[in-house]
PDB file of C-alpha atoms in Angstrom:
ATOM      1  CA  MET A   1       0.000   0.000   0.000  1.00  0.00           C
ATOM      2  CA  LYS A   2       0.964   3.606  -0.505  1.00  0.00           C
ATOM      3  CA  LEU A   3      -0.724   6.768   0.702  1.00  0.00           C
ATOM      4  CA  SER A   4      -1.046   8.765  -2.503  1.00  0.00           C
ATOM      5  CA  GLY A   5      -2.712  11.897  -1.255  1.00  0.00           C
ATOM      6  CA  ILE A   6      -4.859  13.884   1.123  1.00  0.00           C
ATOM      7  CA  MET A   7      -7.912  15.943   0.163  1.00  0.00           C
ATOM      8  CA  ILE A   8      -9.015  18.921   2.231  1.00  0.00           C
ATOM      9  CA  GLY A   9     -12.526  20.180   1.536  1.00  0.00           C
ATOM     10  CA  SER A  10     -13.474  23.771   2.261  1.00  0.00           C
ATOM     11  CA  ASP A  11     -16.242  26.282   1.740  1.00  0.00           C
ATOM     12  CA  ASN A  12     -13.466  28.833   1.174  1.00  0.00           C
ATOM     13  CA  PRO A  13     -11.133  26.919  -1.172  1.00  0.00           C
ATOM     14  CA  LYS A  14      -9.594  30.016  -2.765  1.00  0.00           C
ATOM     15  CA  THR A  15      -8.239  31.286   0.566  1.00  0.00           C
ATOM     16  CA  LEU A  16      -7.030  27.796   1.492  1.00  0.00           C
ATOM     17  CA  GLY A  17      -5.460  27.244  -1.936  1.00  0.00           C
ATOM     18  CA  GLU A  18      -3.680  30.585  -1.778  1.00  0.00           C
ATOM     19  CA  PHE A  19      -2.410  29.788   1.708  1.00  0.00           C
ATOM     20  CA  TYR A  20      -0.962  26.430   0.670  1.00  0.00           C
ATOM     21  CA  THR A  21       0.539  28.060  -2.431  1.00  0.00           C
ATOM     22  CA  LYS A  22       2.534  30.284  -0.064  1.00  0.00           C
ATOM     23  CA  VAL A  23       3.553  27.245   1.988  1.00  0.00           C
ATOM     24  CA  PHE A  24       4.376  24.762  -0.815  1.00  0.00           C
ATOM     25  CA  GLY A  25       4.811  26.902  -3.933  1.00  0.00           C
ATOM     26  CA  GLU A  26       2.725  26.957  -7.087  1.00  0.00           C
ATOM     27  CA  PRO A  27       0.295  24.036  -7.355  1.00  0.00           C
ATOM     28  CA  GLY A  28       1.036  21.390  -9.966  1.00  0.00           C
ATOM     29  CA  TRP A  29      -2.532  21.794 -11.192  1.00  0.00           C
ATOM     30  CA  GLN A  30      -5.697  23.807 -10.620  1.00  0.00           C
ATOM     31  CA  HIS A  31      -9.155  22.898 -11.880  1.00  0.00           C
ATOM     32  CA  ASP A  32     -12.729  23.795 -10.859  1.00  0.00           C
ATOM     33  CA  GLY A  33     -11.576  25.481  -7.643  1.00  0.00           C
ATOM     34  CA  TRP A  34      -9.210  22.647  -6.700  1.00  0.00           C
ATOM     35  CA  TYR A  35      -5.497  23.082  -6.067  1.00  0.00           C
ATOM     36  CA  GLY A  36      -3.112  20.118  -6.291  1.00  0.00           C
ATOM     37  CA  PHE A  37       0.337  20.139  -4.689  1.00  0.00           C
ATOM     38  CA  THR A  38       2.833  17.317  -5.114  1.00  0.00           C
ATOM     39  CA  ILE A  39       4.860  16.904  -1.941  1.00  0.00           C
ATOM     40  CA  GLY A  40       7.454  14.141  -1.704  1.00  0.00           C
ATOM     41  CA  GLY A  41       5.603  11.869  -4.127  1.00  0.00           C
ATOM     42  CA  SER A  42       2.160  12.373  -2.565  1.00  0.00           C
ATOM     43  CA  THR A  43      -0.558  14.873  -3.393  1.00  0.00           C
ATOM     44  CA  LEU A  44      -2.282  17.427  -1.212  1.00  0.00           C
ATOM     45  CA  MET A  45      -5.532  18.553  -2.821  1.00  0.00           C
ATOM     46  CA  VAL A  46      -7.553  21.523  -1.580  1.00  0.00           C
ATOM     47  CA  GLY A  47     -10.954  22.435  -2.964  1.00  0.00           C
ATOM     48  CA  PRO A  48     -14.656  23.017  -2.521  1.00  0.00           C
ATOM     49  CA  HIS A  49     -16.841  20.511  -0.688  1.00  0.00           C
ATOM     50  CA  SER A  50     -20.592  20.890  -0.194  1.00  0.00           C
ATOM     51  CA  GLU A  51     -20.553  19.198   3.223  1.00  0.00           C
ATOM     52  CA  VAL A  52     -17.829  21.381   4.747  1.00  0.00           C
ATOM     53  CA  HIS A  53     -18.716  24.696   6.371  1.00  0.00           C
ATOM     54  CA  GLY A  54     -16.668  27.072   8.506  1.00  0.00           C
ATOM     55  CA  THR A  55     -13.555  26.165  10.422  1.00  0.00           C
ATOM     56  CA  SER A  56     -12.636  22.695  11.607  1.00  0.00           C
ATOM     57  CA  GLN A  57     -14.434  21.762  14.824  1.00  0.00           C
ATOM     58  CA  SER A  58     -11.923  18.980  15.609  1.00  0.00           C
ATOM     59  CA  PRO A  59      -8.614  20.134  14.110  1.00  0.00           C
ATOM     60  CA  GLY A  60      -6.552  17.566  15.994  1.00  0.00           C
ATOM     61  CA  ARG A  61      -8.530  14.621  14.598  1.00  0.00           C
ATOM     62  CA  MET A  62      -6.426  14.499  11.450  1.00  0.00           C
ATOM     63  CA  ILE A  63      -2.985  16.106  11.230  1.00  0.00           C
ATOM     64  CA  PHE A  64      -0.816  15.653   8.199  1.00  0.00           C
ATOM     65  CA  ASN A  65       2.966  15.759   8.490  1.00  0.00           C
ATOM     66  CA  ILE A  66       5.453  17.130   6.007  1.00  0.00           C
ATOM     67  CA  GLU A  67       8.981  15.800   6.427  1.00  0.00           C
ATOM     68  CA  VAL A  68      11.687  18.484   6.299  1.00  0.00           C
ATOM     69  CA  THR A  69      15.347  18.500   7.276  1.00  0.00           C
ATOM     70  CA  ASP A  70      15.153  21.896   9.019  1.00  0.00           C
ATOM     71  CA  VAL A  71      12.054  22.084  11.218  1.00  0.00           C
ATOM     72  CA  ALA A  72      13.181  25.309  12.915  1.00  0.00           C
ATOM     73  CA  GLY A  73      13.868  27.005   9.580  1.00  0.00           C
ATOM     74  CA  GLU A  74      10.526  25.934   8.083  1.00  0.00           C
ATOM     75  CA  PHE A  75       8.776  26.976  11.280  1.00  0.00           C
ATOM     76  CA  ALA A  76      10.209  30.496  10.972  1.00  0.00           C
ATOM     77  CA  ARG A  77       9.249  30.690   7.284  1.00  0.00           C
ATOM     78  CA  ILE A  78       5.666  29.503   7.807  1.00  0.00           C
ATOM     79  CA  ARG A  79       5.196  31.714  10.854  1.00  0.00           C
ATOM     80  CA  GLN A  80       6.174  34.732   8.705  1.00  0.00           C
ATOM     81  CA  LEU A  81       3.420  33.774   6.247  1.00  0.00           C
ATOM     82  CA  GLY A  82       0.914  34.404   9.026  1.00  0.00           C
ATOM     83  CA  ALA A  83       0.004  30.789   9.788  1.00  0.00           C
ATOM     84  CA  GLU A  84      -1.475  30.198  13.213  1.00  0.00           C
ATOM     85  CA  VAL A  85       1.121  28.534  15.436  1.00  0.00           C
ATOM     86  CA  ILE A  86      -0.251  25.625  17.450  1.00  0.00           C
ATOM     87  CA  ALA A  87       3.096  24.322  18.749  1.00  0.00           C
ATOM     88  CA  GLU A  88       6.559  25.812  18.310  1.00  0.00           C
ATOM     89  CA  PRO A  89       9.346  23.332  17.456  1.00  0.00           C
ATOM     90  CA  TYR A  90       9.575  20.646  20.109  1.00  0.00           C
ATOM     91  CA  GLN A  91      10.958  17.162  20.634  1.00  0.00           C
ATOM     92  CA  PRO A  92       8.163  14.663  21.334  1.00  0.00           C
ATOM     93  CA  SER A  93      10.512  11.991  22.703  1.00  0.00           C
ATOM     94  CA  LYS A  94      14.042  13.083  23.489  1.00  0.00           C
ATOM     95  CA  GLU A  95      14.978   9.686  24.901  1.00  0.00           C
ATOM     96  CA  ASP A  96      13.729   7.467  22.046  1.00  0.00           C
ATOM     97  CA  ASN A  97      14.379   9.804  19.109  1.00  0.00           C
ATOM     98  CA  PRO A  98      16.599  12.722  20.136  1.00  0.00           C
ATOM     99  CA  ASP A  99      16.831  14.028  16.546  1.00  0.00           C
ATOM    100  CA  THR A 100      13.054  14.195  16.025  1.00  0.00           C
ATOM    101  CA  TRP A 101      11.466  17.637  15.944  1.00  0.00           C
ATOM    102  CA  LEU A 102       7.882  18.725  15.240  1.00  0.00           C
ATOM    103  CA  ALA A 103       6.174  22.090  14.740  1.00  0.00           C
ATOM    104  CA  THR A 104       2.391  22.391  14.374  1.00  0.00           C
ATOM    105  CA  PHE A 105       0.319  25.001  12.538  1.00  0.00           C
ATOM    106  CA  ALA A 106      -3.315  25.618  11.632  1.00  0.00           C
ATOM    107  CA  ASP A 107      -4.356  26.628   8.118  1.00  0.00           C
ATOM    108  CA  PRO A 108      -7.063  29.297   7.511  1.00  0.00           C
ATOM    109  CA  ASP A 109      -9.804  26.645   7.945  1.00  0.00           C
ATOM    110  CA  GLY A 110      -8.302  25.533  11.259  1.00  0.00           C
ATOM    111  CA  ASN A 111      -6.884  22.215   9.980  1.00  0.00           C
ATOM    112  CA  TYR A 112      -3.630  21.197  11.661  1.00  0.00           C
ATOM    113  CA  PHE A 113      -0.464  20.305   9.825  1.00  0.00           C
ATOM    114  CA  GLN A 114       3.044  19.655  11.086  1.00  0.00           C
ATOM    115  CA  PHE A 115       6.577  19.900   9.877  1.00  0.00           C
ATOM    116  CA  ALA A 116       8.578  16.931  11.108  1.00  0.00           C
ATOM    117  CA  SER A 117      12.225  15.981  10.933  1.00  0.00           C
ATOM    118  CA  PRO A 118      12.994  12.703   9.125  1.00  0.00           C
ATOM    119  CA  TRP A 119      11.929   9.739  11.242  1.00  0.00           C
ATOM    120  CA  LYS A 120      14.660   7.345  12.316  1.00  0.00           C
ATOM    121  CA  ASN A 121      13.633   3.850  13.398  1.00  0.00           C
TER     122      ASN A 121
END
C-alpha cells in the first residue's frame, strides 16, 4: 500500500489554496476550484466541498505531516506567512528519538499540519 494523497474540503477553497501556495509553492494543477500540490511523491488537494462549512471543529482529529530536514527554519518561514502557530518546534521523545522535531500550525480553515524531521527507526 501507498498513501497517494490527502484531500481537504473547504467552503473557502480560494483562501485555502492561496495559503498552501505560499507554503508549498505553485500548485502542480488547478481545476474547478481545486489546487493540487505534489509533496514528496504524494498529493495534497484543496478544494470546494458541499458538506464542509466554517472552520474545523476537531482540528486535531487528522494532522498531516510534512517531512523536512530543518524544522526550525521551516517553522520560521511559515510563521512569517501568518500561519497560526499551534506548537513551536519541540521534541516529542528526546529519549527514544533525540533528533526528532515537530512544529504544528493551523491553516485558515483551522486544519492542523506539522513539519517533522525525518523519522529514524
